[in-house]
Amino acid sequence: MGQLKIKDKSQREGYREGESIALLRYARISPLKARLILNEIIGKDVGEALYLLKVLPKKGARIVENVLKSAIANAEQKGLDLDRLYVKKAVADRGPMFRKWLPRAHGRATMLRKRLSHITIVLAERQEGQED
């Protein structure tokens, strides 16, 4: 993997005007389980998404909730209107994998795969008259 060629922050994904981004790397949850939760909050207002993550009875909901709170704090730092924010994009990419060996019968071993993921949430301001 080489370095990112784009030096100007405004041209990078998620660094557009009126957007806020939060990234959690090496989250101790499989990307498949994280995507199940992220698909529930895409397109929703941040208040509604936070409420939904509070009531979901999954471990991944706590992890995604913290990333969403971080994105909201980033938006507040940028001076965005918090009442008009919505979840524009939420992605869980595959991270590295821990490989452990579990002893089995007859001297055999089975590999356990502990999957990690990189979670990205992008918030944007909803424009006047825009409904998703």
mmCIF file of C-alpha atoms in Angstrom, residues 22-111:
data_model
loop_
_atom_site.group_PDB
_atom_site.id
_atom_site.type_symbol
_atom_site.label_atom_id
_atom_site.label_comp_id
_atom_site.label_asym_id
_atom_site.label_seq_id
_atom_site.Cartn_x
_atom_site.Cartn_y
_atom_site.Cartn_z
ATOM 1 C CA ALA A 22 -15.377 9.563 12.079
ATOM 2 C CA LEU A 23 -13.247 6.458 11.648
ATOM 3 C CA LEU A 24 -12.674 3.580 14.059
ATOM 4 C CA ARG A 25 -9.906 1.249 13.036
ATOM 5 C CA TYR A 26 -9.281 -2.276 14.342
ATOM 6 C CA ALA A 27 -12.699 -2.648 15.967
ATOM 7 C CA ARG A 28 -13.036 -6.054 17.624
ATOM 8 C CA ILE A 29 -16.154 -7.071 15.686
ATOM 9 C CA SER A 30 -16.511 -8.886 12.387
ATOM 10 C CA PRO A 31 -17.385 -6.662 9.421
ATOM 11 C CA LEU A 32 -20.510 -8.700 8.666
ATOM 12 C CA LYS A 33 -21.956 -8.083 12.132
ATOM 13 C CA ALA A 34 -21.029 -4.399 11.989
ATOM 14 C CA ARG A 35 -22.706 -3.981 8.577
ATOM 15 C CA LEU A 36 -25.982 -5.373 9.951
ATOM 16 C CA ILE A 37 -26.070 -2.479 12.421
ATOM 17 C CA LEU A 38 -24.747 0.189 10.044
ATOM 18 C CA ASN A 39 -27.421 -0.603 7.430
ATOM 19 C CA GLU A 40 -30.083 0.270 10.019
ATOM 20 C CA ILE A 41 -28.849 3.852 10.515
ATOM 21 C CA ILE A 42 -27.950 4.934 6.950
ATOM 22 C CA GLY A 43 -30.105 7.882 5.863
ATOM 23 C CA LYS A 44 -31.547 8.544 9.325
ATOM 24 C CA ASP A 45 -31.201 11.768 11.328
ATOM 25 C CA VAL A 46 -28.492 11.585 14.001
ATOM 26 C CA GLY A 47 -30.960 11.787 16.906
ATOM 27 C CA GLU A 48 -33.005 8.931 15.517
ATOM 28 C CA ALA A 49 -29.863 6.900 14.789
ATOM 29 C CA LEU A 50 -28.541 7.425 18.342
ATOM 30 C CA TYR A 51 -31.875 6.303 19.800
ATOM 31 C CA LEU A 52 -31.924 3.232 17.565
ATOM 32 C CA LEU A 53 -28.394 2.265 18.622
ATOM 33 C CA LYS A 54 -29.326 2.669 22.307
ATOM 34 C CA VAL A 55 -32.190 0.177 22.082
ATOM 35 C CA LEU A 56 -30.542 -2.418 19.811
ATOM 36 C CA PRO A 57 -29.530 -5.423 21.961
ATOM 37 C CA LYS A 58 -26.229 -6.088 20.177
ATOM 38 C CA LYS A 59 -22.615 -5.625 21.207
ATOM 39 C CA GLY A 60 -21.833 -3.940 17.896
ATOM 40 C CA ALA A 61 -24.460 -1.270 18.565
ATOM 41 C CA ARG A 62 -22.355 0.053 21.468
ATOM 42 C CA ILE A 63 -19.282 0.239 19.222
ATOM 43 C CA VAL A 64 -21.133 2.001 16.386
ATOM 44 C CA GLU A 65 -22.780 4.361 18.896
ATOM 45 C CA ASN A 66 -19.369 5.590 20.046
ATOM 46 C CA VAL A 67 -18.253 6.177 16.452
ATOM 47 C CA LEU A 68 -21.463 8.097 15.737
ATOM 48 C CA LYS A 69 -20.948 10.263 18.842
ATOM 49 C CA SER A 70 -17.416 10.992 17.635
ATOM 50 C CA ALA A 71 -18.740 12.028 14.212
ATOM 51 C CA ILE A 72 -21.279 14.330 15.895
ATOM 52 C CA ALA A 73 -18.503 15.906 17.983
ATOM 53 C CA ASN A 74 -16.440 16.404 14.811
ATOM 54 C CA ALA A 75 -19.427 18.090 13.149
ATOM 55 C CA GLU A 76 -19.810 20.383 16.148
ATOM 56 C CA GLN A 77 -16.119 21.335 15.864
ATOM 57 C CA LYS A 78 -16.645 22.185 12.193
ATOM 58 C CA GLY A 79 -19.592 24.413 13.087
ATOM 59 C CA LEU A 80 -22.280 22.351 11.335
ATOM 60 C CA ASP A 81 -25.948 22.603 12.349
ATOM 61 C CA LEU A 82 -26.571 19.542 14.543
ATOM 62 C CA ASP A 83 -30.341 19.621 13.991
ATOM 63 C CA ARG A 84 -29.973 19.077 10.240
ATOM 64 C CA LEU A 85 -27.340 16.293 10.364
ATOM 65 C CA TYR A 86 -28.040 12.847 8.959
ATOM 66 C CA VAL A 87 -25.982 9.697 8.381
ATOM 67 C CA LYS A 88 -24.883 9.986 4.761
ATOM 68 C CA LYS A 89 -22.565 6.992 4.634
ATOM 69 C CA ALA A 90 -21.698 4.168 7.046
ATOM 70 C CA VAL A 91 -19.194 1.506 6.029
ATOM 71 C CA ALA A 92 -17.521 -1.453 7.744
ATOM 72 C CA ASP A 93 -14.406 -2.601 5.907
ATOM 73 C CA ARG A 94 -12.403 -5.721 6.637
ATOM 74 C CA GLY A 95 -9.383 -5.322 8.896
ATOM 75 C CA PRO A 96 -6.646 -7.770 9.804
ATOM 76 C CA MET A 97 -7.454 -11.153 11.281
ATOM 77 C CA PHE A 98 -6.127 -12.823 14.423
ATOM 78 C CA ARG A 99 -5.448 -16.511 13.846
ATOM 79 C CA LYS A 100 -5.459 -18.830 16.851
ATOM 80 C CA TRP A 101 -5.165 -22.584 16.985
ATOM 81 C CA LEU A 102 -7.562 -24.669 19.031
ATOM 82 C CA PRO A 103 -6.488 -28.212 19.963
ATOM 83 C CA ARG A 104 -8.922 -30.912 18.841
ATOM 84 C CA ALA A 105 -9.230 -34.685 19.146
ATOM 85 C CA HIS A 106 -6.586 -37.114 17.843
ATOM 86 C CA GLY A 107 -3.814 -34.509 17.857
ATOM 87 C CA ARG A 108 -5.456 -32.272 15.313
ATOM 88 C CA ALA A 109 -5.899 -28.505 15.493
ATOM 89 C CA THR A 110 -8.502 -26.088 14.172
ATOM 90 C CA MET A 111 -7.808 -22.487 13.256
#
